[in-house]
Amino acid sequence: MIKIFVTGDNHFGKKYDRYPEIRDRLVDNRFVCFEKMVEKAEQEGCDIFAVTGDLFDNCSSIRKSDVERVVRILAGFAGRVLVLPGNHDYYTGEEKVWKDFDDALRTCDNNIIRLDRFEPYPIEIAEETVVIYPAFCRSKHSRENNLGWIKKMSVPKSGQINVGMAHGAIEGVTPDMQKEYFLMTEPELQAIPMDVWLVGHTHIPYPGGLSEDEEIGGYRIFNAGTHAQTDLHNNTRGYGFIISVDKQGDKAQVSAKKYQSGTIFFYDIAVRVSSAEGDSLEALLQEKLDPLEAESVVRLTVTGSAVSEEYSRRRELYKKYCDRFLSWELQDDELHEEITLDRVREEFAESSFAAKLMEALQGDQTELQMAYELLQECSRE
Ligand SMILES: [Mn+2]
């Protein structure tokens, strides 16, 4: 039996320009989480640490010191490290990032193999022969995937463990409207006699149903997703997969579990307050925000109507519940102060059309609110 730790789409060199005040923290965290994965792979006794592409965010502007830091972390793994070039860090032999990578490899003892040729890579692990078939990227985009050379091979079905590695979109799993990201289909992958497929490109984990506690069988195609959530739009907590392959004759038993590697999370929190329904802004903020980890980046959107007392100290309330986060931003243009008849009577003459209209809407807070805003707008003009 062999054990493989799988990660991908690590995107070292990602700049986080949207968050200038915590940028360094977010950049550093991707390294820290990556290092923890290597430690986990060691603890689990993994034979291979596999990176399924997009280890780096691009080919040309990654700082050499960052490339060196990645290589130092990978070199700390006792087993074999396999690095597949993805579409962001594609390989033709000319790319700066890979030249810096080669320079870094020369400075340390390591077991790192970059899979940059379309050919089988046999690896001996104890009594087993594992053969890696890489479909790496040679460009940022391609309408064709790179599985073609593997389909043409006659792959021995027994006597070796066959591991396919590929980078690109999987139909039905990754959105690829323009079909420009090395699109593959699951039946296409299943038809190639690999015991297991390690795929990268999709930033969320696939399959989604793996457990952290027990190994689950029944899957052969794996895409771990990025190891540390990248932004609000990336719906993962950051995982690596640990995959066991036990081969007897031509039959492979594959089982897998996941490991949560991410420690900083991005949350889009929407709070809808309705004073008419007796909501308390503070109670809702507490309910939605208290469960979140302090190491979070939060976007808070508040809408609806709040009673006067809470509305006037809303900024104080936001601070109370959000200041413990790494970073937070607020959108509350659509939060209004509750309109009460007392307030209407203060602002409009009792006999006015405005006052009469709003008295008539009493009891329907939404309509009252709308009427109030319309009338305010009219009176400004
Ligand atoms: Mn990619």
GROMACS .gro file of C-alpha atoms and ligand atoms in nm:
model
  382
    1MET     CA    1   0.000   0.000   0.000
    2ILE     CA    2   0.114   0.352  -0.073
    3LYS     CA    3  -0.010   0.678   0.073
    4ILE     CA    4  -0.019   1.006  -0.114
    5PHE     CA    5  -0.075   1.354   0.026
    6VAL     CA    6  -0.234   1.573  -0.243
    7THR     CA    7  -0.257   1.949  -0.267
    8GLY     CA    8  -0.269   2.201  -0.550
    9ASP     CA    9  -0.358   2.555  -0.651
   10ASN     CA   10  -0.143   2.694  -0.374
   11HIS     CA   11  -0.081   3.014  -0.571
   12PHE     CA   12   0.232   3.134  -0.395
   13GLY     CA   13   0.298   3.488  -0.506
   14LYS     CA   14  -0.068   3.587  -0.485
   15LYS     CA   15  -0.063   3.954  -0.390
   16TYR     CA   16  -0.384   4.019  -0.194
   17ASP     CA   17  -0.395   4.381  -0.314
   18ARG     CA   18  -0.756   4.406  -0.198
   19TYR     CA   19  -0.639   4.384   0.164
   20PRO     CA   20  -0.332   4.611   0.189
   21GLU     CA   21  -0.341   4.637   0.569
   22ILE     CA   22  -0.323   4.260   0.627
   23ARG     CA   23  -0.154   4.164   0.304
   24ASP     CA   24   0.169   4.039   0.464
   25ARG     CA   25  -0.029   3.832   0.711
   26LEU     CA   26  -0.232   3.664   0.434
   27VAL     CA   27   0.075   3.600   0.221
   28ASP     CA   28   0.268   3.451   0.513
   29ASN     CA   29  -0.027   3.234   0.617
   30ARG     CA   30  -0.021   3.047   0.284
   31PHE     CA   31   0.336   2.938   0.361
   32VAL     CA   32   0.256   2.845   0.720
   33CYS     CA   33  -0.042   2.629   0.616
   34PHE     CA   34   0.166   2.467   0.343
   35GLU     CA   35   0.435   2.374   0.592
   36LYS     CA   36   0.170   2.223   0.821
   37MET     CA   37   0.057   2.000   0.533
   38VAL     CA   38   0.410   1.866   0.488
   39GLU     CA   39   0.418   1.793   0.864
   40LYS     CA   40   0.080   1.620   0.842
   41ALA     CA   41   0.199   1.412   0.544
   42GLU     CA   42   0.499   1.303   0.751
   43GLN     CA   43   0.282   1.210   1.051
   44GLU     CA   44   0.050   1.009   0.829
   45GLY     CA   45   0.346   0.821   0.681
   46CYS     CA   46   0.276   0.939   0.326
   47ASP     CA   47   0.520   0.817   0.061
   48ILE     CA   48   0.441   1.094  -0.187
   49PHE     CA   49   0.358   1.462  -0.152
   50ALA     CA   50   0.190   1.560  -0.478
   51VAL     CA   51   0.122   1.914  -0.604
   52THR     CA   52  -0.134   1.914  -0.886
   53GLY     CA   53  -0.042   2.247  -1.049
   54ASP     CA   54  -0.051   2.621  -0.979
   55LEU     CA   55   0.195   2.589  -0.695
   56PHE     CA   56   0.288   2.942  -0.807
   57ASP     CA   57   0.049   3.220  -0.901
   58ASN     CA   58   0.231   3.308  -1.225
   59CYS     CA   59   0.549   3.242  -1.424
   60SER     CA   60   0.721   3.577  -1.425
   61SER     CA   61   0.674   3.789  -1.113
   62ILE     CA   62   0.720   3.561  -0.815
   63ARG     CA   63   0.993   3.683  -0.581
   64LYS     CA   64   1.291   3.450  -0.585
   65SER     CA   65   1.289   3.445  -0.204
   66ASP     CA   66   0.931   3.313  -0.215
   67VAL     CA   67   1.029   3.038  -0.459
   68GLU     CA   68   1.317   2.946  -0.226
   69ARG     CA   69   1.083   2.936   0.072
   70VAL     CA   70   0.848   2.697  -0.111
   71VAL     CA   71   1.137   2.472  -0.211
   72ARG     CA   72   1.272   2.467   0.147
   73ILE     CA   73   0.931   2.357   0.276
   74LEU     CA   74   0.896   2.084   0.012
   75ALA     CA   75   1.255   1.968   0.071
   76GLY     CA   76   1.153   1.901   0.433
   77PHE     CA   77   0.938   1.608   0.321
   78ALA     CA   78   1.117   1.275   0.365
   79GLY     CA   79   0.938   1.096   0.079
   80ARG     CA   80   0.900   1.195  -0.285
   81VAL     CA   81   0.764   1.533  -0.382
   82LEU     CA   82   0.597   1.564  -0.723
   83VAL     CA   83   0.532   1.906  -0.870
   84LEU     CA   84   0.308   1.937  -1.174
   85PRO     CA   85   0.313   2.269  -1.365
   86GLY     CA   86  -0.041   2.410  -1.390
   87ASN     CA   87  -0.188   2.674  -1.618
   88HIS     CA   88  -0.075   2.963  -1.396
   89ASP     CA   89   0.277   2.824  -1.358
   90TYR     CA   90   0.302   2.647  -1.693
   91TYR     CA   91   0.633   2.503  -1.809
   92THR     CA   92   0.814   2.528  -2.140
   93GLY     CA   93   1.167   2.562  -2.002
   94GLU     CA   94   1.179   2.940  -2.041
   95GLU     CA   95   0.986   3.058  -1.736
   96LYS     CA   96   1.159   3.265  -1.468
   97VAL     CA   97   0.974   3.097  -1.184
   98TRP     CA   98   1.100   2.753  -1.288
   99LYS     CA   99   1.456   2.878  -1.339
  100ASP     CA  100   1.448   3.017  -0.986
  101PHE     CA  101   1.299   2.685  -0.874
  102ASP     CA  102   1.589   2.494  -1.031
  103ASP     CA  103   1.840   2.729  -0.867
  104ALA     CA  104   1.673   2.666  -0.530
  105LEU     CA  105   1.678   2.287  -0.584
  106ARG     CA  106   2.055   2.302  -0.632
  107THR     CA  107   2.104   2.461  -0.290
  108CYS     CA  108   1.943   2.186  -0.082
  109ASP     CA  109   1.911   1.810  -0.044
  110ASN     CA  110   1.571   1.721  -0.177
  111ASN     CA  111   1.345   1.458  -0.326
  112ILE     CA  112   1.157   1.697  -0.551
  113ILE     CA  113   1.064   1.598  -0.906
  114ARG     CA  114   0.905   1.847  -1.144
  115LEU     CA  115   0.686   1.656  -1.390
  116ASP     CA  116   0.772   1.850  -1.705
  117ARG     CA  117   0.784   1.582  -1.975
  118PHE     CA  118   0.496   1.393  -2.133
  119GLU     CA  119   0.627   1.052  -2.031
  120PRO     CA  120   0.581   0.799  -1.749
  121TYR     CA  121   0.783   0.865  -1.432
  122PRO     CA  122   0.849   0.534  -1.249
  123ILE     CA  123   0.913   0.566  -0.876
  124GLU     CA  124   1.016   0.280  -0.648
  125ILE     CA  125   0.851   0.287  -0.306
  126ALA     CA  126   0.948  -0.004  -0.081
  127GLU     CA  127   0.823  -0.314  -0.268
  128GLU     CA  128   0.600  -0.123  -0.508
  129THR     CA  129   0.652   0.048  -0.839
  130VAL     CA  130   0.444   0.361  -0.878
  131VAL     CA  131   0.425   0.515  -1.224
  132ILE     CA  132   0.320   0.876  -1.262
  133TYR     CA  133   0.157   0.993  -1.587
  134PRO     CA  134   0.162   1.374  -1.594
  135ALA     CA  135  -0.071   1.593  -1.801
  136PHE     CA  136   0.097   1.920  -1.707
  137CYS     CA  137   0.037   2.260  -1.873
  138ARG     CA  138   0.261   2.424  -2.130
  139SER     CA  139   0.046   2.738  -2.157
  140LYS     CA  140  -0.206   2.942  -1.964
  141HIS     CA  141  -0.499   2.842  -2.185
  142SER     CA  142  -0.575   2.552  -2.413
  143ARG     CA  143  -0.889   2.422  -2.576
  144GLU     CA  144  -0.738   2.074  -2.565
  145ASN     CA  145  -0.632   1.891  -2.254
  146ASN     CA  146  -0.298   1.711  -2.232
  147LEU     CA  147  -0.431   1.359  -2.178
  148GLY     CA  148  -0.367   1.260  -2.540
  149TRP     CA  149  -0.021   1.111  -2.491
  150ILE     CA  150  -0.143   0.894  -2.203
  151LYS     CA  151  -0.439   0.764  -2.409
  152LYS     CA  152  -0.190   0.649  -2.673
  153MET     CA  153   0.026   0.457  -2.421
  154SER     CA  154  -0.026   0.095  -2.342
  155VAL     CA  155  -0.040   0.119  -1.965
  156PRO     CA  156   0.032  -0.207  -1.775
  157LYS     CA  157  -0.270  -0.282  -1.556
  158SER     CA  158  -0.087  -0.494  -1.304
  159GLY     CA  159   0.256  -0.500  -1.147
  160GLN     CA  160   0.253  -0.126  -1.089
  161ILE     CA  161   0.037   0.146  -0.936
  162ASN     CA  162  -0.071   0.392  -1.205
  163VAL     CA  163  -0.116   0.750  -1.091
  164GLY     CA  164  -0.242   1.010  -1.336
  165MET     CA  165  -0.181   1.376  -1.259
  166ALA     CA  166  -0.353   1.650  -1.458
  167HIS     CA  167  -0.430   2.019  -1.439
  168GLY     CA  168  -0.744   2.165  -1.590
  169ALA     CA  169  -1.119   2.203  -1.559
  170ILE     CA  170  -1.341   1.898  -1.511
  171GLU     CA  171  -1.673   1.920  -1.692
  172GLY     CA  172  -1.958   1.960  -1.446
  173VAL     CA  173  -1.719   2.029  -1.158
  174THR     CA  174  -1.536   2.344  -1.265
  175PRO     CA  175  -1.708   2.623  -1.455
  176ASP     CA  176  -1.525   2.666  -1.788
  177MET     CA  177  -1.775   2.841  -2.014
  178GLN     CA  178  -1.525   2.921  -2.285
  179LYS     CA  179  -1.373   2.571  -2.274
  180GLU     CA  180  -1.026   2.719  -2.253
  181TYR     CA  181  -0.883   2.550  -1.943
  182PHE     CA  182  -0.768   2.206  -2.062
  183LEU     CA  183  -1.122   2.075  -2.014
  184MET     CA  184  -1.153   1.707  -1.921
  185THR     CA  185  -1.456   1.489  -1.855
  186GLU     CA  186  -1.490   1.226  -1.586
  187PRO     CA  187  -1.573   0.946  -1.834
  188GLU     CA  188  -1.261   1.046  -2.029
  189LEU     CA  189  -1.047   1.013  -1.714
  190GLN     CA  190  -1.220   0.688  -1.608
  191ALA     CA  191  -1.148   0.533  -1.951
  192ILE     CA  192  -0.772   0.569  -1.902
  193PRO     CA  193  -0.643   0.279  -1.688
  194MET     CA  194  -0.516   0.485  -1.395
  195ASP     CA  195  -0.568   0.355  -1.042
  196VAL     CA  196  -0.610   0.711  -0.924
  197TRP     CA  197  -0.629   1.057  -1.079
  198LEU     CA  198  -0.489   1.361  -0.898
  199VAL     CA  199  -0.628   1.672  -1.062
  200GLY     CA  200  -0.573   2.042  -0.997
  201HIS     CA  201  -0.727   2.370  -1.110
  202THR     CA  202  -1.062   2.371  -0.929
  203HIS     CA  203  -1.013   2.567  -0.607
  204ILE     CA  204  -1.278   2.384  -0.406
  205PRO     CA  205  -1.241   2.020  -0.302
  206TYR     CA  206  -1.380   1.742  -0.520
  207PRO     CA  207  -1.525   1.509  -0.411
  208GLY     CA  208  -1.682   1.732  -0.149
  209GLY     CA  209  -1.792   1.451   0.081
  210LEU     CA  210  -1.461   1.331   0.225
  211SER     CA  211  -1.427   1.307   0.602
  212GLU     CA  212  -1.145   1.431   0.823
  213ASP     CA  213  -1.171   1.133   1.057
  214GLU     CA  214  -1.209   0.823   0.843
  215GLU     CA  215  -1.100   0.707   0.501
  216ILE     CA  216  -1.380   0.669   0.247
  217GLY     CA  217  -1.365   0.446  -0.060
  218GLY     CA  218  -1.545   0.469  -0.393
  219TYR     CA  219  -1.360   0.759  -0.555
  220ARG     CA  220  -1.078   0.756  -0.808
  221ILE     CA  221  -1.068   1.119  -0.923
  222PHE     CA  222  -0.949   1.373  -0.668
  223ASN     CA  223  -0.903   1.749  -0.670
  224ALA     CA  224  -0.810   1.880  -0.325
  225GLY     CA  225  -0.854   2.247  -0.409
  226THR     CA  226  -0.647   2.529  -0.269
  227HIS     CA  227  -0.490   2.472   0.073
  228ALA     CA  228  -0.583   2.813   0.216
  229GLN     CA  229  -0.900   2.999   0.119
  230THR     CA  230  -0.805   3.276  -0.124
  231ASP     CA  231  -1.096   3.521  -0.100
  232LEU     CA  232  -1.470   3.571  -0.045
  233HIS     CA  233  -1.555   3.392  -0.368
  234ASN     CA  234  -1.357   3.078  -0.287
  235ASN     CA  235  -1.590   2.843  -0.102
  236THR     CA  236  -1.348   2.621   0.089
  237ARG     CA  237  -1.178   2.616   0.427
  238GLY     CA  238  -0.862   2.488   0.258
  239TYR     CA  239  -0.783   2.117   0.245
  240GLY     CA  240  -0.528   1.858   0.143
  241PHE     CA  241  -0.630   1.499   0.067
  242ILE     CA  242  -0.464   1.186   0.201
  243ILE     CA  243  -0.512   0.896  -0.037
  244SER     CA  244  -0.426   0.529   0.018
  245VAL     CA  245  -0.383   0.296  -0.277
  246ASP     CA  246  -0.363  -0.076  -0.213
  247LYS     CA  247  -0.309  -0.278  -0.529
  248GLN     CA  248  -0.339  -0.657  -0.562
  249GLY     CA  249  -0.302  -0.789  -0.916
  250ASP     CA  250  -0.488  -0.546  -1.139
  251LYS     CA  251  -0.732  -0.432  -0.867
  252ALA     CA  252  -0.665  -0.117  -0.668
  253GLN     CA  253  -0.846  -0.027  -0.347
  254VAL     CA  254  -0.849   0.348  -0.314
  255SER     CA  255  -0.960   0.530  -0.001
  256ALA     CA  256  -0.924   0.891   0.100
  257LYS     CA  257  -0.973   1.143   0.377
  258LYS     CA  258  -0.923   1.516   0.396
  259TYR     CA  259  -0.710   1.736   0.618
  260GLN     CA  260  -0.809   2.094   0.686
  261SER     CA  261  -0.503   2.304   0.620
  262GLY     CA  262  -0.660   2.649   0.607
  263THR     CA  263  -0.667   2.868   0.920
  264ILE     CA  264  -0.781   3.207   0.789
  265PHE     CA  265  -1.134   3.233   0.655
  266PHE     CA  266  -1.327   3.483   0.442
  267TYR     CA  267  -1.691   3.542   0.528
  268ASP     CA  268  -1.966   3.728   0.348
  269ILE     CA  269  -2.220   3.797   0.621
  270ALA     CA  270  -2.564   3.940   0.545
  271VAL     CA  271  -2.775   4.070   0.831
  272ARG     CA  272  -3.136   4.165   0.755
  273VAL     CA  273  -3.303   4.357   1.038
  274SER     CA  274  -3.675   4.419   1.060
  275SER     CA  275  -3.778   4.646   1.341
  276ALA     CA  276  -4.141   4.575   1.251
  277GLU     CA  277  -4.083   4.211   1.342
  278GLY     CA  278  -3.915   4.307   1.664
  279ASP     CA  279  -3.560   4.233   1.549
  280SER     CA  280  -3.271   4.370   1.745
  281LEU     CA  281  -2.971   4.474   1.534
  282GLU     CA  282  -2.736   4.386   1.817
  283ALA     CA  283  -2.888   4.042   1.873
  284LEU     CA  284  -2.858   3.961   1.502
  285LEU     CA  285  -2.499   4.085   1.481
  286GLN     CA  286  -2.411   3.875   1.781
  287GLU     CA  287  -2.583   3.566   1.642
  288LYS     CA  288  -2.412   3.591   1.301
  289LEU     CA  289  -2.068   3.714   1.405
  290ASP     CA  290  -1.991   3.549   1.738
  291PRO     CA  291  -1.948   3.198   1.590
  292LEU     CA  292  -1.679   3.316   1.345
  293GLU     CA  293  -1.310   3.259   1.414
  294ALA     CA  294  -1.104   3.565   1.507
  295GLU     CA  295  -0.868   3.482   1.216
  296SER     CA  296  -1.131   3.590   0.967
  297VAL     CA  297  -1.178   3.849   0.699
  298VAL     CA  298  -1.540   3.963   0.708
  299ARG     CA  299  -1.761   4.156   0.472
  300LEU     CA  300  -2.072   4.264   0.662
  301THR     CA  301  -2.383   4.376   0.477
  302VAL     CA  302  -2.666   4.514   0.690
  303THR     CA  303  -3.007   4.595   0.545
  304GLY     CA  304  -3.358   4.665   0.671
  305SER     CA  305  -3.474   4.890   0.951
  306ALA     CA  306  -3.347   4.926   1.305
  307VAL     CA  307  -3.512   5.092   1.602
  308SER     CA  308  -3.392   5.445   1.662
  309GLU     CA  309  -3.182   5.365   1.968
  310GLU     CA  310  -2.983   5.091   1.790
  311TYR     CA  311  -2.964   5.283   1.464
  312SER     CA  312  -2.796   5.577   1.632
  313ARG     CA  313  -2.525   5.359   1.786
  314ARG     CA  314  -2.491   5.118   1.493
  315ARG     CA  315  -2.125   5.204   1.429
  316GLU     CA  316  -2.042   5.129   1.789
  317LEU     CA  317  -2.223   4.794   1.752
  318TYR     CA  318  -2.035   4.701   1.435
  319LYS     CA  319  -1.706   4.774   1.607
  320LYS     CA  320  -1.808   4.575   1.913
  321TYR     CA  321  -1.866   4.260   1.710
  322CYS     CA  322  -1.613   4.305   1.427
  323ASP     CA  323  -1.302   4.458   1.576
  324ARG     CA  324  -1.172   4.118   1.684
  325PHE     CA  325  -1.144   4.007   1.318
  326LEU     CA  326  -0.826   4.035   1.111
  327SER     CA  327  -1.011   4.272   0.884
  328TRP     CA  328  -1.370   4.373   0.816
  329GLU     CA  329  -1.559   4.595   0.578
  330LEU     CA  330  -1.912   4.724   0.595
  331GLN     CA  331  -2.195   4.792   0.358
  332ASP     CA  332  -2.500   4.939   0.535
  333ASP     CA  333  -2.640   5.195   0.290
  334GLU     CA  334  -2.962   4.997   0.291
  335LEU     CA  335  -3.013   5.006   0.665
  336HIS     CA  336  -3.269   5.264   0.778
  337GLU     CA  337  -3.392   5.403   1.101
  338GLU     CA  338  -3.736   5.273   1.184
  339ILE     CA  339  -4.008   5.521   1.094
  340THR     CA  340  -4.250   5.578   1.379
  341LEU     CA  341  -4.560   5.791   1.371
  342ASP     CA  342  -4.407   6.010   1.640
  343ARG     CA  343  -4.123   6.087   1.404
  344VAL     CA  344  -4.360   6.156   1.115
  345ARG     CA  345  -4.556   6.398   1.335
  346GLU     CA  346  -4.235   6.574   1.432
  347GLU     CA  347  -4.124   6.620   1.074
  348PHE     CA  348  -4.447   6.687   0.887
  349ALA     CA  349  -4.745   6.911   0.965
  350GLU     CA  350  -5.037   6.708   1.098
  351SER     CA  351  -5.269   6.818   0.818
  352SER     CA  352  -5.014   6.759   0.542
  353PHE     CA  353  -5.057   6.501   0.270
  354ALA     CA  354  -4.739   6.333   0.390
  355ALA     CA  355  -4.856   6.287   0.745
  356LYS     CA  356  -5.198   6.161   0.635
  357LEU     CA  357  -5.047   5.914   0.391
  358MET     CA  358  -4.815   5.772   0.651
  359GLU     CA  359  -5.083   5.753   0.917
  360ALA     CA  360  -5.282   5.545   0.669
  361LEU     CA  361  -4.986   5.308   0.626
  362GLN     CA  362  -4.944   5.260   0.999
  363GLY     CA  363  -4.892   4.893   1.078
  364ASP     CA  364  -4.710   4.814   0.753
  365GLN     CA  365  -4.352   4.902   0.834
  366THR     CA  366  -4.218   4.828   0.485
  367GLU     CA  367  -4.473   5.050   0.311
  368LEU     CA  368  -4.432   5.319   0.573
  369GLN     CA  369  -4.057   5.313   0.521
  370MET     CA  370  -4.093   5.338   0.143
  371ALA     CA  371  -4.344   5.622   0.167
  372TYR     CA  372  -4.119   5.809   0.408
  373GLU     CA  373  -3.817   5.780   0.181
  374LEU     CA  374  -4.016   5.890  -0.124
  375LEU     CA  375  -4.157   6.190   0.059
  376GLN     CA  376  -3.815   6.285   0.189
  377GLU     CA  377  -3.679   6.272  -0.164
  378CYS     CA  378  -3.966   6.488  -0.290
  379SER     CA  379  -3.914   6.746  -0.018
  380ARG     CA  380  -3.545   6.771  -0.111
  381GLU     CA  381  -3.624   6.857  -0.470
  382MN      MN  382  -0.529   2.650  -1.268
   0.00000   0.00000   0.00000
